Short mmCIF file of C-alpha atoms in Angstrom, two decimals:
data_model
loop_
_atom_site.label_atom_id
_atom_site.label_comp_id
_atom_site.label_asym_id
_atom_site.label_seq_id
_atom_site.Cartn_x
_atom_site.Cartn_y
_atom_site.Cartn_z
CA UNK Q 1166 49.82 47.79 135.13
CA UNK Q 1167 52.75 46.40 137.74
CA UNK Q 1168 52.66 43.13 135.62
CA UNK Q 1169 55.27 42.29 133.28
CA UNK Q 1170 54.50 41.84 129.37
CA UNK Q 1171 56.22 38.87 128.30
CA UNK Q 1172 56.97 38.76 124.45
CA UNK Q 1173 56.88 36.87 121.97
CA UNK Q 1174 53.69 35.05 122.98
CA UNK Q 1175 54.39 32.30 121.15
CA UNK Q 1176 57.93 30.76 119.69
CA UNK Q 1177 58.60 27.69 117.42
CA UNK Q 1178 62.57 26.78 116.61
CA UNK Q 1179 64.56 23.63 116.30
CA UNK Q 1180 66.41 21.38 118.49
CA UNK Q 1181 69.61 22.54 119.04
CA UNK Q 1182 68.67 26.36 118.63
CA UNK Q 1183 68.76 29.17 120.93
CA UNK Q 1184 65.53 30.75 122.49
CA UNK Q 1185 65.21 34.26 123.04
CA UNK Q 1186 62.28 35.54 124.71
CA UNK Q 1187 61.62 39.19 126.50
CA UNK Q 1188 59.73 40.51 129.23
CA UNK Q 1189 58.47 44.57 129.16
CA UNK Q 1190 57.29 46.63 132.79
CA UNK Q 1191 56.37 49.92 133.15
CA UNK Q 1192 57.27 50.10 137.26
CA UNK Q 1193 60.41 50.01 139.00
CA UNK Q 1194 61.75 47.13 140.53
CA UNK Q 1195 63.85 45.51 143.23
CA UNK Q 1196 64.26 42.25 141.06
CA UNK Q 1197 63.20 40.33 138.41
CA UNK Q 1198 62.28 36.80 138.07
CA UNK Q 1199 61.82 34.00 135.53
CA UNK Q 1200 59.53 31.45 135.84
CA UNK Q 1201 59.09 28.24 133.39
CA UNK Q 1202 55.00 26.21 133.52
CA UNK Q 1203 55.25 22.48 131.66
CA UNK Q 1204 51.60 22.10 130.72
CA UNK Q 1205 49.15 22.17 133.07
CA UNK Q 1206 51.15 22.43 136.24
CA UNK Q 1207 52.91 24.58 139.13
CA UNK Q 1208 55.32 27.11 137.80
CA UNK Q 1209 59.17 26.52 138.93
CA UNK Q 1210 61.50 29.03 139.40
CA UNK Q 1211 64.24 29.41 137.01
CA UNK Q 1212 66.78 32.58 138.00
CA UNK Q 1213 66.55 35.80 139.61
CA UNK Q 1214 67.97 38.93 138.94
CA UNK Q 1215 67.88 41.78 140.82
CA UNK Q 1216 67.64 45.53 139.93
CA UNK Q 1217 71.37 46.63 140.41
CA UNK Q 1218 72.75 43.47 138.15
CA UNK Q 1219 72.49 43.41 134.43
CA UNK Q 1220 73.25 39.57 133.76
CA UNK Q 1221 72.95 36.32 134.90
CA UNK Q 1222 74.10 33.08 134.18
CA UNK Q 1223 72.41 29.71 135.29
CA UNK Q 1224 73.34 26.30 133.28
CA UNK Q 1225 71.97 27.32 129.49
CA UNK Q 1226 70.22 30.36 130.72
CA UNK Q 1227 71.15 33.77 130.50
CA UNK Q 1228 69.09 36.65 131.81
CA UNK Q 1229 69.82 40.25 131.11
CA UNK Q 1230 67.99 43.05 132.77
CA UNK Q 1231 68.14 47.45 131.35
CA UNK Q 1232 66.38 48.93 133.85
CA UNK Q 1233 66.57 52.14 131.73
CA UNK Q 1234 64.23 50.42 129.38
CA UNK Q 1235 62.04 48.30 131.70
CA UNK Q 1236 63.01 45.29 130.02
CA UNK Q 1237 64.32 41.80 130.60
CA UNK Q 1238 65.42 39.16 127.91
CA UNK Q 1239 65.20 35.59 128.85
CA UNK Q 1240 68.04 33.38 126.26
CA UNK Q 1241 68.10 29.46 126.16
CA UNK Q 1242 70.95 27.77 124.50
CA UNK Q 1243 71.68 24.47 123.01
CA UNK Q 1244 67.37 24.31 123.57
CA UNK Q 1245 66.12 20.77 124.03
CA UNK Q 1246 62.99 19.12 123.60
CA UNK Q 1247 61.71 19.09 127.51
CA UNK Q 1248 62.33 23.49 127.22
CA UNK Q 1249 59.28 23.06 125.67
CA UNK Q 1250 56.73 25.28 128.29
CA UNK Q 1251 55.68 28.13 128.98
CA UNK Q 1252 58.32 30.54 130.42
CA UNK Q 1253 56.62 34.20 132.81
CA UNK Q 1254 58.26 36.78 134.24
CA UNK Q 1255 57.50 37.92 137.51
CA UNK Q 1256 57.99 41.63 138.68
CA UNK Q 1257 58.99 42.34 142.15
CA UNK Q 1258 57.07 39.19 143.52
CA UNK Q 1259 54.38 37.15 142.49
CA UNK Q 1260 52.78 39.62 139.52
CA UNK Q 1261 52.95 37.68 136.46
CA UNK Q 1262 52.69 38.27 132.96
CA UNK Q 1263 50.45 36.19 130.18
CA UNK Q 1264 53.90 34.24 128.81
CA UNK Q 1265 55.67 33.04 126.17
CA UNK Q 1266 54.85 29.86 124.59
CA UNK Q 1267 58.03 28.34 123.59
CA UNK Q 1268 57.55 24.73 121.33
CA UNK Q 1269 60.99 23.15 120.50
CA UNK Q 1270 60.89 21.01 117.43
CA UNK Q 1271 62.76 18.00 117.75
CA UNK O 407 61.78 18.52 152.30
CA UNK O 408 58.27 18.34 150.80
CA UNK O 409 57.06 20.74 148.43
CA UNK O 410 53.65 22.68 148.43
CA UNK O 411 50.44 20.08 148.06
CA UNK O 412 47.47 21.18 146.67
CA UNK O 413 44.07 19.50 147.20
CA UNK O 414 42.50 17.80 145.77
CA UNK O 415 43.84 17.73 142.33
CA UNK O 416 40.70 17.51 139.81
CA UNK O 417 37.58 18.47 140.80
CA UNK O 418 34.35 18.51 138.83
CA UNK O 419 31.85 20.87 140.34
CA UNK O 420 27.92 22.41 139.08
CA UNK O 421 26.88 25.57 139.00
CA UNK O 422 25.98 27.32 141.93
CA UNK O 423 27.85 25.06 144.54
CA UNK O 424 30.49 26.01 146.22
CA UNK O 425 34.21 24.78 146.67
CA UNK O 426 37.08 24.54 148.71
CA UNK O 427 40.64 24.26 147.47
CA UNK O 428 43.59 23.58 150.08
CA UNK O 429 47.21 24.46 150.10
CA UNK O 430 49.40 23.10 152.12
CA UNK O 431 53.32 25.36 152.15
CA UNK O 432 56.61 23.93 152.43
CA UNK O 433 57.37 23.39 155.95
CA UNK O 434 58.83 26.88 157.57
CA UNK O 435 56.86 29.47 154.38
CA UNK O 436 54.66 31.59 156.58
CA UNK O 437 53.33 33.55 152.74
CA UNK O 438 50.97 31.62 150.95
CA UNK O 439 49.32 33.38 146.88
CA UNK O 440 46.59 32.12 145.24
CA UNK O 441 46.81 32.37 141.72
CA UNK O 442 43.70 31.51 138.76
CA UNK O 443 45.21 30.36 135.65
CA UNK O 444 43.03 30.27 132.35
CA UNK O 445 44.07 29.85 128.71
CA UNK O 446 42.43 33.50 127.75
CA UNK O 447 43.87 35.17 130.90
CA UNK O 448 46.89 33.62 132.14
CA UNK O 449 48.14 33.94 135.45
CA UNK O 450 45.59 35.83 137.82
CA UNK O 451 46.55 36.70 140.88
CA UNK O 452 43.31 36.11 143.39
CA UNK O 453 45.07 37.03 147.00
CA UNK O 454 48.08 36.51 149.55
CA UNK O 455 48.53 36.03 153.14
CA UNK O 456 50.83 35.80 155.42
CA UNK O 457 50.67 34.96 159.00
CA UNK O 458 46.68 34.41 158.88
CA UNK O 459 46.22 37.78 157.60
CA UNK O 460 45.56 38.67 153.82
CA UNK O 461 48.22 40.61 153.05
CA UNK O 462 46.91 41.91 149.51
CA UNK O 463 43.76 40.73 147.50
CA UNK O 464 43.43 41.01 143.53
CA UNK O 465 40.30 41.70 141.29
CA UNK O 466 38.50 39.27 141.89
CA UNK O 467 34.41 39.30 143.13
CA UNK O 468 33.44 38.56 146.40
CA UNK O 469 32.13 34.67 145.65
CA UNK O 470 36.45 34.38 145.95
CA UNK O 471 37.75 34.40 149.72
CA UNK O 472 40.62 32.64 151.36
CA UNK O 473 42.31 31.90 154.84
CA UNK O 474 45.30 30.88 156.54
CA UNK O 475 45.00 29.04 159.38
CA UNK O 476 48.19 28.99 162.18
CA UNK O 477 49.88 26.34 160.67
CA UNK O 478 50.32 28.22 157.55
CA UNK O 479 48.25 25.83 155.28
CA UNK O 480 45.14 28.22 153.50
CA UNK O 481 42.36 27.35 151.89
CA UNK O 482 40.15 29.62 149.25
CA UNK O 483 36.56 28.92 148.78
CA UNK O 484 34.47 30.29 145.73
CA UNK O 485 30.73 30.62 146.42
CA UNK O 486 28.20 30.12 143.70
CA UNK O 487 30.15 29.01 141.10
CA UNK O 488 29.86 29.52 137.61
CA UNK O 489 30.78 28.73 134.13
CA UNK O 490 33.79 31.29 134.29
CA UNK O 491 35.22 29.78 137.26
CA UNK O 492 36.76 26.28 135.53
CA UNK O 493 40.36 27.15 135.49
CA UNK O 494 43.57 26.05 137.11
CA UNK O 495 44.20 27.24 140.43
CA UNK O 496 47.60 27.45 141.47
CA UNK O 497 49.00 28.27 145.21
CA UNK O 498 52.35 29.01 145.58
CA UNK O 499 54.27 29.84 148.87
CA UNK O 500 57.55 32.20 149.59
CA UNK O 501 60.18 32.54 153.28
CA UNK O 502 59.57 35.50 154.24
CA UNK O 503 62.11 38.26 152.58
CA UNK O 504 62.90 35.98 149.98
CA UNK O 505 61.45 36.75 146.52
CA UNK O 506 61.57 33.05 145.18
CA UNK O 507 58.37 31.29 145.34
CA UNK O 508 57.57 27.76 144.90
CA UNK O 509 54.21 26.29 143.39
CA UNK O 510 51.76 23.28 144.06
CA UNK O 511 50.60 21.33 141.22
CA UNK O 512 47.19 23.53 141.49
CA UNK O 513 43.83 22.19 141.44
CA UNK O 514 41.97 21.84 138.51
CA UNK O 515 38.75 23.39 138.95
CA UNK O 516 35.71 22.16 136.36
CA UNK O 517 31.99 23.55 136.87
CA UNK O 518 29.24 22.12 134.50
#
Protein backbone atom coordinates (compact mmCIF):
# COMPACT_ATOMS: atom_id res chain seq x y z
CA UNK A 1 0.00 0.00 0.00
CA UNK A 2 1.62 3.75 -0.79
CA UNK A 3 -0.70 5.01 2.07
CA UNK A 4 0.58 5.88 5.33
CA UNK A 5 -0.65 3.96 8.62
CA UNK A 6 -1.28 6.46 11.13
CA UNK A 7 -1.12 5.11 14.81
CA UNK A 8 -2.60 5.24 17.55
CA UNK A 9 -6.11 5.34 16.09
CA UNK A 10 -7.47 6.80 18.82
CA UNK A 11 -5.83 9.06 21.87
CA UNK A 12 -7.44 10.52 25.07
CA UNK A 13 -5.03 12.86 27.50
CA UNK A 14 -5.50 16.00 29.48
CA UNK A 15 -5.29 19.59 28.94
CA UNK A 16 -2.04 20.70 29.25
CA UNK A 17 -0.40 17.30 28.05
CA UNK A 18 1.64 16.44 25.18
CA UNK A 19 0.28 14.37 22.15
CA UNK A 20 2.29 11.96 20.44
CA UNK A 21 0.98 10.30 17.51
CA UNK A 22 2.93 8.21 14.55
CA UNK A 23 2.55 7.57 11.05
CA UNK A 24 4.12 4.00 9.37
CA UNK A 25 4.83 3.62 5.11
CA UNK A 26 6.22 0.98 3.42
CA UNK A 27 7.40 3.26 0.08
CA UNK A 28 9.92 5.78 -0.28
CA UNK A 29 9.28 9.25 -0.23
CA UNK A 30 10.13 12.77 -1.33
CA UNK A 31 8.20 14.29 1.75
CA UNK A 32 5.94 13.84 4.30
CA UNK A 33 2.97 15.70 5.39
CA UNK A 34 0.63 16.25 8.33
CA UNK A 35 -2.72 17.01 8.05
CA UNK A 36 -5.29 17.91 11.06
CA UNK A 37 -9.72 17.27 10.11
CA UNK A 38 -12.04 19.17 13.01
CA UNK A 39 -15.18 17.09 12.65
CA UNK A 40 -16.81 16.86 9.69
CA UNK A 41 -14.82 19.22 7.54
CA UNK A 42 -11.85 19.98 4.96
CA UNK A 43 -8.52 18.81 6.19
CA UNK A 44 -5.82 21.78 6.77
CA UNK A 45 -2.40 21.44 6.40
CA UNK A 46 -0.26 21.48 9.36
CA UNK A 47 3.79 21.02 8.41
CA UNK A 48 5.78 19.37 5.88
CA UNK A 49 8.79 17.58 6.00
CA UNK A 50 10.68 16.40 3.41
CA UNK A 51 12.77 13.19 2.92
CA UNK A 52 16.39 14.58 3.49
CA UNK A 53 15.26 16.48 6.97
CA UNK A 54 14.69 14.64 10.17
CA UNK A 55 12.80 17.45 12.25
CA UNK A 56 10.63 20.14 12.16
CA UNK A 57 9.42 22.70 14.24
CA UNK A 58 6.08 24.73 13.72
CA UNK A 59 4.48 26.69 16.90
CA UNK A 60 3.73 23.46 19.41
CA UNK A 61 4.40 20.97 16.74
CA UNK A 62 7.24 18.93 16.18
CA UNK A 63 7.57 16.43 13.38
CA UNK A 64 10.34 13.93 13.12
CA UNK A 65 10.84 11.76 10.11
CA UNK A 66 13.60 8.04 10.02
CA UNK A 67 13.39 7.24 6.72
CA UNK A 68 15.36 4.07 7.64
CA UNK A 69 12.26 2.96 9.40
CA UNK A 70 9.45 4.41 7.25
CA UNK A 71 8.15 6.26 10.03
CA UNK A 72 7.02 9.70 11.10
CA UNK A 73 5.97 10.88 14.69
CA UNK A 74 3.64 13.75 14.92
CA UNK A 75 4.21 15.58 18.91
CA UNK A 76 1.78 18.35 20.26
CA UNK A 77 2.77 20.27 23.27
CA UNK A 78 1.13 22.29 25.90
CA UNK A 79 -2.25 20.41 23.90
CA UNK A 80 -5.40 22.48 24.17
CA UNK A 81 -8.89 21.82 23.94
CA UNK A 82 -9.55 23.01 20.06
CA UNK A 83 -6.33 20.07 19.15
CA UNK A 84 -9.09 18.06 19.54
CA UNK A 85 -9.44 16.37 15.62
CA UNK A 86 -8.39 14.13 13.74
CA UNK A 87 -4.70 14.47 12.66
CA UNK A 88 -3.50 12.11 8.79
CA UNK A 89 -0.48 11.81 7.31
CA UNK A 90 -0.07 12.14 3.80
CA UNK A 91 2.75 10.31 1.78
CA UNK A 92 4.28 11.97 -1.14
CA UNK A 93 0.94 13.84 -2.03
CA UNK A 94 -2.51 13.40 -1.45
CA UNK A 95 -2.46 9.42 -0.19
CA UNK A 96 -3.82 9.43 3.16
CA UNK A 97 -3.97 7.24 5.96
CA UNK A 98 -7.25 6.23 8.25
CA UNK A 99 -5.94 8.77 11.31
CA UNK A 100 -5.57 9.30 14.65
CA UNK A 101 -8.34 10.39 16.75
CA UNK A 102 -6.93 12.66 19.25
CA UNK A 103 -9.78 13.91 22.20
CA UNK A 104 -8.19 16.44 24.67
CA UNK A 105 -9.88 16.46 28.00
CA UNK A 106 -10.30 19.73 29.35
CA UNK B 1 -7.63 35.13 -1.49
CA UNK B 2 -10.59 32.71 -1.38
CA UNK B 3 -10.22 29.26 -0.49
CA UNK B 4 -11.64 26.09 -2.34
CA UNK B 5 -15.79 26.09 -2.34
CA UNK B 6 -17.52 23.09 -2.54
CA UNK B 7 -21.15 22.76 -3.69
CA UNK B 8 -23.56 22.47 -2.47
CA UNK B 9 -22.87 21.60 1.05
CA UNK B 10 -25.67 18.93 2.21
CA UNK B 11 -27.39 17.08 -0.10
CA UNK B 12 -30.03 14.43 0.46
CA UNK B 13 -30.34 12.15 -2.51
CA UNK B 14 -32.52 8.41 -3.31
CA UNK B 15 -31.34 5.59 -4.61
CA UNK B 16 -30.68 5.25 -8.07
CA UNK B 17 -30.42 9.07 -8.96
CA UNK B 18 -27.64 10.56 -9.78
CA UNK B 19 -25.50 13.59 -8.45
CA UNK B 20 -23.24 16.23 -9.14
CA UNK B 21 -20.79 17.71 -6.68
CA UNK B 22 -18.70 20.97 -7.69
CA UNK B 23 -15.35 22.24 -6.68
CA UNK B 24 -14.33 25.31 -7.24
CA UNK B 25 -9.88 25.77 -6.56
CA UNK B 26 -8.21 28.64 -5.17
CA UNK B 27 -7.64 31.08 -7.82
CA UNK B 28 -4.18 30.12 -9.83
CA UNK B 29 -4.35 25.75 -8.55
CA UNK B 30 -4.53 24.14 -11.95
CA UNK B 31 -4.66 20.24 -9.68
CA UNK B 32 -7.86 19.53 -8.35
CA UNK B 33 -8.40 15.50 -5.93
CA UNK B 34 -11.44 14.19 -5.07
CA UNK B 35 -11.43 12.47 -1.98
CA UNK B 36 -14.64 10.06 -0.23
CA UNK B 37 -14.48 10.20 3.40
CA UNK B 38 -16.51 7.57 5.55
CA UNK B 39 -16.30 6.70 9.25
CA UNK B 40 -15.36 2.79 8.34
CA UNK B 41 -12.91 3.85 5.57
CA UNK B 42 -11.45 7.11 6.06
CA UNK B 43 -9.98 9.10 3.50
CA UNK B 44 -10.55 7.54 -0.09
CA UNK B 45 -8.98 8.86 -2.71
CA UNK B 46 -11.63 8.76 -5.89
CA UNK B 47 -9.37 10.74 -8.72
CA UNK B 48 -7.14 13.88 -9.71
CA UNK B 49 -6.78 16.15 -12.54
CA UNK B 50 -4.95 18.60 -13.64
CA UNK B 51 -5.27 20.80 -16.58
CA UNK B 52 -8.72 19.04 -17.73
CA UNK B 53 -7.06 15.81 -17.84
CA UNK B 54 -7.35 13.05 -15.04
CA UNK B 55 -4.14 12.70 -14.03
CA UNK B 56 -4.66 9.42 -11.80
CA UNK B 57 -8.02 7.66 -10.80
CA UNK B 58 -8.44 5.42 -7.52
CA UNK B 59 -10.62 2.24 -6.90
CA UNK B 60 -13.49 3.30 -7.30
CA UNK B 61 -16.53 1.73 -9.88
CA UNK B 62 -17.44 3.28 -12.86
CA UNK B 63 -20.97 5.00 -11.44
CA UNK B 64 -17.79 7.62 -10.06
CA UNK B 65 -16.44 10.05 -12.91
CA UNK B 66 -15.18 13.58 -12.76
CA UNK B 67 -14.03 16.63 -14.96
CA UNK B 68 -12.21 19.72 -15.06
CA UNK B 69 -13.34 22.21 -17.07
CA UNK B 70 -10.65 25.23 -18.36
CA UNK B 71 -11.15 27.29 -15.60
CA UNK B 72 -9.91 24.71 -13.30
CA UNK B 73 -13.22 24.25 -11.29
CA UNK B 74 -14.28 20.09 -11.61
CA UNK B 75 -17.11 18.50 -10.91
CA UNK B 76 -17.63 14.48 -10.11
CA UNK B 77 -20.89 12.88 -10.78
CA UNK B 78 -21.91 9.38 -9.28
CA UNK B 79 -24.53 7.51 -11.33
CA UNK B 80 -27.05 5.26 -9.70
CA UNK B 81 -26.47 5.84 -6.37
CA UNK B 82 -26.68 3.69 -3.57
CA UNK B 83 -26.79 3.09 0.07
CA UNK B 84 -22.83 2.92 0.19
CA UNK B 85 -22.41 6.14 -1.41
CA UNK B 86 -23.58 8.62 1.76
CA UNK B 87 -20.25 9.87 2.82
CA UNK B 88 -18.32 13.09 2.90
CA UNK B 89 -16.79 14.14 -0.16
CA UNK B 90 -13.93 16.26 0.08
CA UNK B 91 -12.00 18.18 -2.95
CA UNK B 92 -8.91 19.57 -2.31
CA UNK B 93 -6.62 21.54 -4.76
CA UNK B 94 -2.54 21.93 -4.97
CA UNK B 95 0.04 24.80 -7.36
CA UNK B 96 1.51 22.82 -9.37
CA UNK B 97 5.06 21.42 -7.87
CA UNK B 98 4.00 22.22 -4.58
CA UNK B 99 3.05 19.29 -2.31
CA UNK B 100 0.71 21.34 0.08
CA UNK B 101 -2.85 21.00 -0.66
CA UNK B 102 -5.74 22.87 0.57
CA UNK B 103 -9.39 21.45 1.15
CA UNK B 104 -13.11 22.62 0.63
CA UNK B 105 -15.50 22.06 3.32
CA UNK B 106 -16.72 18.84 1.16
CA UNK B 107 -20.16 18.00 0.42
CA UNK B 108 -22.08 15.90 2.43
CA UNK B 109 -23.56 13.32 0.39
CA UNK B 110 -26.90 11.38 1.96
CA UNK B 111 -28.86 8.70 -0.27
CA UNK B 112 -32.09 7.16 1.28
Amino acid sequence: SQQGEEDPQALSIQEGENATMNCSYKTSINNLQWYRQNSGRGLVHLILIRSNEREKHSGRLRVTLDTSKKSSSLLITASRAADTASYFCDINHLTFGTGTRLTIIP
Amino acid sequence: KAGVTQTPRYLIKTRGQQVTLSCSPISGHRSVSWYQQTPGQGLQFLFEYFSETQRNKGNFPGRFSGRQFSNSRSEMNVSTLELGDSALYLCASSFSGIPEAFFGQGTRLTVV
